[in-house]
């Protein structure tokens, strides 16, 4: 939530709604950055400084609703962040659908009361104010603090109550509320009072609130003024005088200490606030953005920062980006060299730098505490990590602190190497963590997801971490337990249940490698994508249960295979919708058990005894298998937790695999399932060939009839009944043939000549048989004359089609365009045509003709709805693992599609079209979208949308439509003149881009229109002429 300026009293309403049992939740509020919370009490990384945040506990009562109000007066302007969390959840793993869901809704609301009549103060200008009688609201004022302000002094004096100079109790509050300690300074005054604030926030407003502590009938008048002490970068001479003046009598004041009037007067009259004051050394720093919440700060010039004892060195770290507060600010300091035993003090603070650094004063600014670091010869390195740093400007102040016995402290110097950067996750969450970029309500922030028992902000807390041995043991248990499917596979193969054995093999394989890839630690092996392994594991598990119960039902083979396929498809669909849903496993099991129970009951009733009939089957197989399955389901449903998952889930694997081996029914002993069921009665088999053959005639001399597989082929060829053919003797073949043909020569079929067969017929002639037939035909003097199937070659069909019927009546310009488009070569988009027709080869000085083989391109339907610029899908092969010695894999290359908005001058409209990068380049080369559409031929556009646009543009140019810029005729005429080279007659433009079907339909519609007879036209003209003559 963002608060702007001039706000007085915002109120947050943290509304929590819940379903389920009562509980507690925590609400955290922080200004400038997300709150850094640690609900589990884990450890932070070394050198991590946790910024404070305001926390509020919300209790969910029996009404299942709780509202908590947080009031804040004078809040800081900027971004405020709220975070809420529930107590730690149970470690029990529950199936989705079995456990009771508890839904909590956290709804924060913000109400703001804005303050009016705010007094704006100016530096060094006293302002007289009055708190009148009965005033309920306090006085609000503000003053802007410019940059390079070392100190700010607030004075309140000339206080009178009801016109008398008696004591007037007042309470003065300086600063804005940010829900952190020391964010405001409170001053209680009974008479004239003042306060000095060192390092006020630069470039911000400081709010001042004055309240009276007297009665409501008192009228209080007072005067207040604000004075600034400037500190500009440059020479250090003036800073020495300023620093010495502040050390008189009381020494350097701490934030919140009161200064007497003498010291304050001295500070205001000192030249430190004059225009020539220079009291610090600035070092330029460059901000380099690398990625989201990833920034590196680099010092310009030398890699080290010079540090002196008499003047602080200041570096600015800019974190004003809205996404910088979601990362971790890391600062490392390393001392290269220093004079003597000096120590370098460093203070990292937001909003303003800490200019008054000493050995005991800490790292404070006016309203905030910074992060103090020090490096010396004994400890050369120091670091600090600030998670979720506050948005704004951060300042790093460096100063050299000499020991007390040092005499030449003014000449002491040091060199410090600084490394500052903003990283999403510190140390990339370590070995057992994964850095995640999360989004909530449009705000991006980062966090670590820990595994293998590791915890903490950067997964560095190994209190409950699993050892490497434990991780290896968990991986071995979860993977090797799947080997217990081998007995089930062997039993299935022994009983000839091949489908079930293949499903169990599939389940064993993918369950093994899924659990090898699913491990949180370092003992991980993934042979393919994790999501694919998970889907295959879940699918194999549910399908294994499905096929096992169907096998136990012992339904008919055809019904069994149908149910197996349909069940597998439905299970795959349900797993794609929700893989962890309880009904993904329950629904197939319940349905299969229902089918099995129905069949068993029906068989028991029909056979009048229990089914299966053998008591041994019940005692030694069904009861043990069912018991093991029930125990496995109980372990899987009620006993699994995150701590014991690796061995309870292994027990689930073992029990389910063994139960399958017990539950599989025996196979059919009366039939040998491994034998080949097809009985070959002869060498050839009659088949049906539906392929259309050429018309042939064969003339044969000789007698005999062909037999195939014990059946005569001639009756079926002649259309006779089979019985008649069997009744005829072999020697009556000539007479039968004469009766069928009506002549003494060859046979006939339905009025046509019957091909005479000089050899025995077979249904599937092989290559050797065809050769023998050809040899027999040659020796027997057979004259085979093959006639073509078509009078005209198929390649000429398209051209002849356009010469007949309604196609021949199409406009000549349209037919000419069709022929040109058909003859146009394909666009060279996916390949480069050779530069010349011939190329010189090494050897003889003679040219070799180059082969021009265009790449075949497939244009999908969606390419016709956009402008792909001739690009399409290209099918080909790629080498596996980019290794030319490996096998080739099929691959389809698809262009990258962009949705871009184009403006058409002719249509005066903006069009959003799917295009490719090639299209954008061609539009740039054509100097505009309209030029590209009008200039590009159809063979290069390769788009129905493009041709429709071309027709629309040409029609508007031909008609010179006045609807284009109706209020600006000059602009309309300029557009038409710009594209006048493309103007064609309207009769031709309306046919551009039409497909052949659309053109035929258009021609048919035009021909159906009834024209007006000419005699009527002439008669009307004659009547008009006669009427004119009579009037004359």
Coordinates of C-alpha atoms in Angstrom, one line a residue, residues 84-449:
X84 CA 0.6 -12.5 7.5
X85 CA 1.3 -16.1 8.3
X86 CA -0.3 -19.0 10.1
X87 CA 1.3 -21.2 12.8
X88 CA 3.5 -24.1 11.5
X89 CA 1.4 -26.8 9.8
X90 CA 1.5 -30.4 10.7
X91 CA 4.1 -32.6 9.1
X92 CA 1.6 -35.3 8.3
X93 CA 1.1 -36.0 4.6
X94 CA -2.6 -36.1 3.8
X95 CA -4.3 -37.1 0.6
X96 CA -6.2 -34.3 -1.1
X97 CA -9.9 -35.0 -0.4
X98 CA -9.4 -37.1 2.8
X99 CA -8.2 -34.2 5.1
X100 CA -10.4 -31.4 6.3
X101 CA -9.6 -28.2 4.5
X102 CA -9.0 -25.0 6.6
X103 CA -9.2 -21.9 4.5
X104 CA -8.0 -18.6 5.9
X105 CA -8.6 -15.2 4.2
X106 CA -6.5 -12.3 5.2
X107 CA -8.0 -9.0 4.0
X108 CA -6.2 -5.8 5.0
X109 CA -8.1 -2.5 4.6
X110 CA -6.6 1.0 4.8
X111 CA -8.5 4.1 5.9
X112 CA -6.7 7.5 5.8
X113 CA -7.6 10.8 7.4
X114 CA -5.7 13.7 5.7
X115 CA -4.5 16.7 7.6
X116 CA -5.1 20.2 6.3
X117 CA -3.8 23.6 7.3
X118 CA -0.2 22.4 7.7
X119 CA 2.3 25.0 8.6
X120 CA 5.4 25.0 6.3
X121 CA 8.5 26.3 8.0
X122 CA 11.5 27.9 6.4
X123 CA 15.1 27.7 7.7
X124 CA 16.2 30.5 10.1
X125 CA 12.7 32.1 10.0
X126 CA 10.8 32.1 13.4
X127 CA 7.1 31.5 13.2
X128 CA 4.6 32.6 15.8
X129 CA 1.7 30.1 16.4
X130 CA -1.3 29.9 18.7
X131 CA -3.1 26.9 20.1
X132 CA -6.5 28.4 20.9
X133 CA -9.0 27.4 23.6
X134 CA -10.8 24.2 23.1
X135 CA -8.5 23.0 20.4
X136 CA -8.7 19.3 20.0
X137 CA -6.3 18.8 17.2
X138 CA -2.6 19.5 17.7
X139 CA -0.6 21.9 15.5
X140 CA 1.1 20.2 12.5
X141 CA 4.1 21.7 10.7
X142 CA 6.8 20.5 8.3
X143 CA 10.1 21.6 6.9
X144 CA 12.1 20.3 4.0
X145 CA 15.6 19.1 4.7
X146 CA 17.9 19.7 1.7
X147 CA 20.8 17.4 0.9
X148 CA 24.2 17.8 2.6
X149 CA 22.6 18.8 5.9
X150 CA 24.8 17.8 8.8
X151 CA 22.5 18.8 11.6
X152 CA 19.1 20.3 12.3
X153 CA 18.2 22.4 15.4
X154 CA 14.7 23.0 16.5
X155 CA 13.9 25.8 18.9
X156 CA 10.6 26.6 20.7
X157 CA 10.4 29.8 22.8
X158 CA 8.4 32.8 23.8
X159 CA 5.7 30.5 25.2
X160 CA 2.8 32.2 26.9
X161 CA -0.4 30.7 28.3
X162 CA -3.5 32.9 28.3
X163 CA -1.3 36.0 27.7
X164 CA 0.9 35.4 30.8
X165 CA 4.5 34.2 30.8
X166 CA 3.8 31.3 33.1
X167 CA 4.9 27.8 32.4
X168 CA 3.1 26.4 29.4
X169 CA 3.5 22.6 29.1
X170 CA 3.9 21.5 25.5
X171 CA 4.9 18.2 23.8
X172 CA 6.8 18.4 20.6
X173 CA 7.1 15.4 18.3
X174 CA 9.6 15.4 15.4
X175 CA 9.7 12.9 12.6
X176 CA 7.3 10.4 11.0
X177 CA 6.0 7.2 12.4
X178 CA 7.5 4.1 10.6
X179 CA 6.7 1.6 13.4
X180 CA 10.3 1.2 14.4
X181 CA 12.2 2.2 17.5
X182 CA 13.6 5.8 17.6
X183 CA 11.7 6.8 14.5
X184 CA 10.4 9.9 16.3
X185 CA 11.9 12.4 18.8
X186 CA 9.6 13.6 21.6
X187 CA 10.4 16.8 23.5
X188 CA 8.5 17.9 26.6
X189 CA 8.7 21.7 27.2
X190 CA 7.6 23.7 30.2
X191 CA 9.4 26.8 28.9
X192 CA 11.8 27.6 26.0
X193 CA 13.4 24.4 24.7
X194 CA 15.4 23.1 21.8
X195 CA 16.7 19.9 20.3
X196 CA 19.6 19.1 17.9
X197 CA 19.2 16.3 15.4
X198 CA 22.4 15.0 13.8
X199 CA 22.1 13.7 10.2
X200 CA 18.4 14.4 9.4
X201 CA 16.9 12.6 6.4
X202 CA 18.1 14.3 3.2
X203 CA 15.6 15.4 0.6
X204 CA 12.6 14.7 2.8
X205 CA 10.1 16.5 4.9
X206 CA 10.4 16.4 8.7
X207 CA 7.1 16.7 10.4
X208 CA 6.6 18.6 13.6
X209 CA 3.6 18.1 15.9
X210 CA 3.0 20.4 18.9
X211 CA 0.4 19.5 21.5
X212 CA -0.6 21.3 24.6
X213 CA -0.6 19.4 27.9
X214 CA -2.6 22.0 29.8
X215 CA -6.4 22.3 30.1
X216 CA -8.7 22.7 27.3
X217 CA -9.5 26.3 28.3
X218 CA -5.9 27.4 28.0
X219 CA -4.7 29.4 24.9
X220 CA -1.0 28.9 24.3
X221 CA 1.1 31.1 22.1
X222 CA 4.7 30.2 21.2
X223 CA 7.4 30.8 18.6
X224 CA 9.3 28.0 16.8
X225 CA 12.2 28.1 14.4
X226 CA 14.5 25.6 12.6
X227 CA 18.2 26.0 11.8
X228 CA 20.3 23.9 9.5
X229 CA 24.0 23.1 9.5
X230 CA 25.3 22.3 6.0
X231 CA 28.1 19.9 5.2
X232 CA 29.2 20.0 1.5
X233 CA 31.8 17.7 -0.1
X234 CA 35.2 19.2 -0.8
X235 CA 38.0 20.5 1.3
X236 CA 38.2 19.4 4.9
X237 CA 39.5 22.7 6.4
X238 CA 36.1 24.1 7.3
X239 CA 34.9 20.8 8.7
X240 CA 37.7 21.0 11.3
X241 CA 36.4 24.3 12.7
X242 CA 32.9 23.0 12.7
X243 CA 33.8 19.8 14.4
X244 CA 35.9 21.6 17.0
X245 CA 33.1 24.0 17.8
X246 CA 30.7 21.1 18.5
X247 CA 33.3 19.4 20.8
X248 CA 33.5 22.3 23.3
X249 CA 32.2 21.7 26.8
X250 CA 29.9 18.8 26.2
X251 CA 31.6 17.0 23.4
X252 CA 29.9 15.7 20.3
X253 CA 26.2 15.3 21.0
X254 CA 24.4 12.0 20.5
X255 CA 21.0 11.8 18.8
X256 CA 18.3 12.9 21.2
X257 CA 20.7 14.8 23.5
X258 CA 19.7 18.4 24.3
X259 CA 22.1 21.2 23.4
X260 CA 22.2 24.4 25.5
X261 CA 21.4 27.7 24.0
X262 CA 25.1 28.8 24.0
X263 CA 26.2 25.8 21.9
X264 CA 23.3 26.1 19.5
X265 CA 24.0 29.8 19.0
X266 CA 27.6 28.9 18.3
X267 CA 26.6 26.3 15.8
X268 CA 24.3 28.7 14.0
X269 CA 26.9 31.4 13.8
X270 CA 29.6 29.1 12.7
X271 CA 30.7 29.2 9.1
X272 CA 30.0 25.6 8.7
X273 CA 26.6 26.4 7.3
X274 CA 28.0 29.0 4.9
X275 CA 28.4 28.5 1.2
X276 CA 32.0 27.7 1.5
X277 CA 31.6 24.8 3.9
X278 CA 33.2 21.5 2.8
X279 CA 33.3 18.7 5.4
X280 CA 33.2 15.4 3.6
X281 CA 34.8 13.6 0.7
X282 CA 32.5 12.1 -2.0
X283 CA 33.3 9.0 -3.9
X284 CA 31.2 8.3 -7.1
X285 CA 29.5 5.0 -7.3
X286 CA 27.9 3.5 -10.5
X287 CA 24.8 1.3 -10.3
X288 CA 24.8 -1.7 -12.7
X289 CA 21.5 -3.6 -13.0
X290 CA 22.1 -7.3 -13.8
X291 CA 18.7 -8.9 -13.4
X292 CA 15.6 -8.7 -11.3
X293 CA 16.6 -7.7 -7.7
X294 CA 20.3 -8.1 -8.8
X295 CA 22.4 -4.9 -8.8
X296 CA 26.2 -4.4 -8.6
X297 CA 27.7 -1.1 -7.3
X298 CA 31.1 -0.2 -8.8
X299 CA 33.4 2.5 -7.7
X300 CA 34.6 4.8 -10.4
X301 CA 38.3 5.2 -10.7
X302 CA 40.5 3.2 -8.3
X303 CA 39.2 0.0 -6.9
X304 CA 39.9 1.1 -3.3
X305 CA 38.4 4.0 -1.3
X306 CA 40.8 6.4 0.4
X307 CA 39.8 7.1 4.1
X308 CA 41.1 9.9 6.3
X309 CA 40.8 10.7 10.0
X310 CA 39.8 14.4 9.7
X311 CA 37.0 14.1 7.1
X312 CA 34.5 11.2 6.4
X313 CA 34.3 9.6 3.0
X314 CA 30.7 9.2 1.7
X315 CA 29.4 6.7 -0.9
X316 CA 25.8 6.6 -2.2
X317 CA 24.1 3.3 -2.9
X318 CA 21.0 4.0 -5.0
X319 CA 18.1 1.6 -4.2
X320 CA 15.3 3.7 -5.5
X321 CA 13.9 1.1 -7.9
X322 CA 10.6 -0.4 -6.8
X323 CA 11.9 -3.9 -6.9
X324 CA 15.2 -3.4 -5.0
X325 CA 13.5 -3.9 -1.6
X326 CA 12.7 -7.6 -2.5
X327 CA 16.4 -8.7 -2.5
X328 CA 19.3 -8.8 -0.1
X329 CA 21.9 -5.9 0.2
X330 CA 25.4 -7.3 0.9
X331 CA 28.3 -5.1 1.8
X332 CA 31.9 -6.4 2.2
X333 CA 34.8 -4.2 3.4
X334 CA 38.5 -5.2 3.3
X335 CA 41.3 -3.1 4.6
X336 CA 44.2 -2.9 2.2
X337 CA 46.5 -0.6 4.2
X338 CA 46.4 1.9 7.0
X339 CA 48.7 4.1 9.0
X340 CA 49.8 2.7 12.2
X341 CA 47.2 0.9 14.3
X342 CA 44.2 2.9 13.0
X343 CA 40.8 1.5 12.7
X344 CA 38.4 2.3 9.9
X345 CA 34.8 2.8 11.0
X346 CA 32.0 2.3 8.5
X347 CA 28.3 3.1 8.8
X348 CA 25.6 1.9 6.3
X349 CA 22.4 3.9 6.9
X350 CA 19.3 4.8 4.8
X351 CA 17.9 8.2 4.0
X352 CA 21.0 10.1 5.4
X353 CA 24.6 9.5 6.2
X354 CA 26.1 9.2 9.6
X355 CA 28.7 12.1 9.6
X356 CA 29.6 12.0 13.3
X357 CA 31.5 8.7 13.6
X358 CA 33.6 8.0 16.7
X359 CA 34.6 5.0 18.7
X360 CA 31.7 5.1 21.2
X361 CA 28.9 6.9 19.4
X362 CA 27.7 4.0 17.4
X363 CA 26.1 4.4 14.0
X364 CA 23.1 6.7 14.3
X365 CA 21.2 9.2 12.2
X366 CA 18.4 11.5 13.3
X367 CA 15.6 9.0 13.2
X368 CA 17.3 5.6 12.4
X369 CA 20.1 3.4 13.4
X370 CA 22.6 2.3 10.8
X371 CA 24.7 -0.8 10.5
X372 CA 28.2 -0.3 12.0
X373 CA 31.3 -2.1 10.7
X374 CA 35.0 -1.7 11.5
X375 CA 38.1 -3.1 10.0
X376 CA 41.7 -2.9 11.4
X377 CA 45.0 -4.6 10.9
X378 CA 43.9 -7.4 13.2
X379 CA 40.6 -7.9 11.5
X380 CA 40.9 -6.9 7.9
X381 CA 37.4 -8.0 6.6
X382 CA 33.9 -7.1 7.7
X383 CA 30.5 -7.8 6.1
X384 CA 26.9 -7.1 6.7
X385 CA 23.8 -8.5 5.0
X386 CA 20.6 -6.5 5.0
X387 CA 17.6 -8.6 3.9
X388 CA 14.8 -6.7 2.2
X389 CA 16.5 -3.3 2.4
X390 CA 14.3 -0.2 2.6
X391 CA 13.6 1.6 -0.7
X392 CA 15.6 4.8 -1.1
X393 CA 19.1 6.1 -1.0
X394 CA 21.6 4.3 1.2
X395 CA 24.8 6.0 2.4
X396 CA 28.1 4.4 3.4
X397 CA 30.2 6.6 5.6
X398 CA 33.9 5.7 6.2
X399 CA 36.2 7.4 8.7
X400 CA 39.7 6.6 10.1
X401 CA 39.8 6.4 13.9
X402 CA 43.3 6.8 15.4
X403 CA 44.4 5.3 18.7
X404 CA 44.7 7.6 21.7
X405 CA 48.5 7.5 21.8
X406 CA 48.8 8.5 18.1
X407 CA 50.4 11.9 17.5
X408 CA 50.1 12.3 13.7
X409 CA 46.5 11.4 13.4
X410 CA 45.7 14.2 11.0
X411 CA 48.1 12.7 8.4
X412 CA 46.8 9.1 8.8
X413 CA 45.3 7.5 5.8
X414 CA 43.8 4.1 4.8
X415 CA 42.7 2.2 1.7
X416 CA 39.6 0.2 1.9
X417 CA 38.2 -2.1 -0.8
X418 CA 34.4 -2.1 -1.0
X419 CA 32.2 -4.7 -2.6
X420 CA 28.5 -3.9 -2.5
X421 CA 25.7 -5.6 -4.4
X422 CA 22.1 -6.5 -4.3
X423 CA 21.4 -10.2 -4.8
X424 CA 18.0 -12.0 -4.9
X425 CA 19.2 -14.7 -2.5
X426 CA 22.4 -14.6 -0.5
X427 CA 24.9 -17.3 -1.7
X428 CA 22.1 -18.5 -4.0
X429 CA 20.5 -20.3 -1.1
X430 CA 23.5 -22.6 -0.7
X431 CA 23.6 -26.3 -1.7
X432 CA 20.3 -27.3 -0.2
X433 CA 18.2 -24.4 -1.3
X434 CA 16.6 -23.0 -4.4
X435 CA 16.2 -19.3 -5.0
X436 CA 12.6 -18.4 -6.1
X437 CA 11.2 -15.2 -7.5
X438 CA 7.7 -14.7 -6.2
X439 CA 4.9 -12.3 -7.1
X440 CA 2.2 -11.0 -4.8
X441 CA -0.3 -8.4 -6.0
X442 CA 2.1 -7.1 -8.6
X443 CA 5.2 -6.9 -6.3
X444 CA 8.2 -9.1 -6.9
X445 CA 10.3 -10.4 -4.1
X446 CA 12.7 -13.3 -3.6
X447 CA 13.0 -16.1 -1.1
X448 CA 14.8 -19.5 -0.5
X449 CA 13.0 -22.8 -0.7

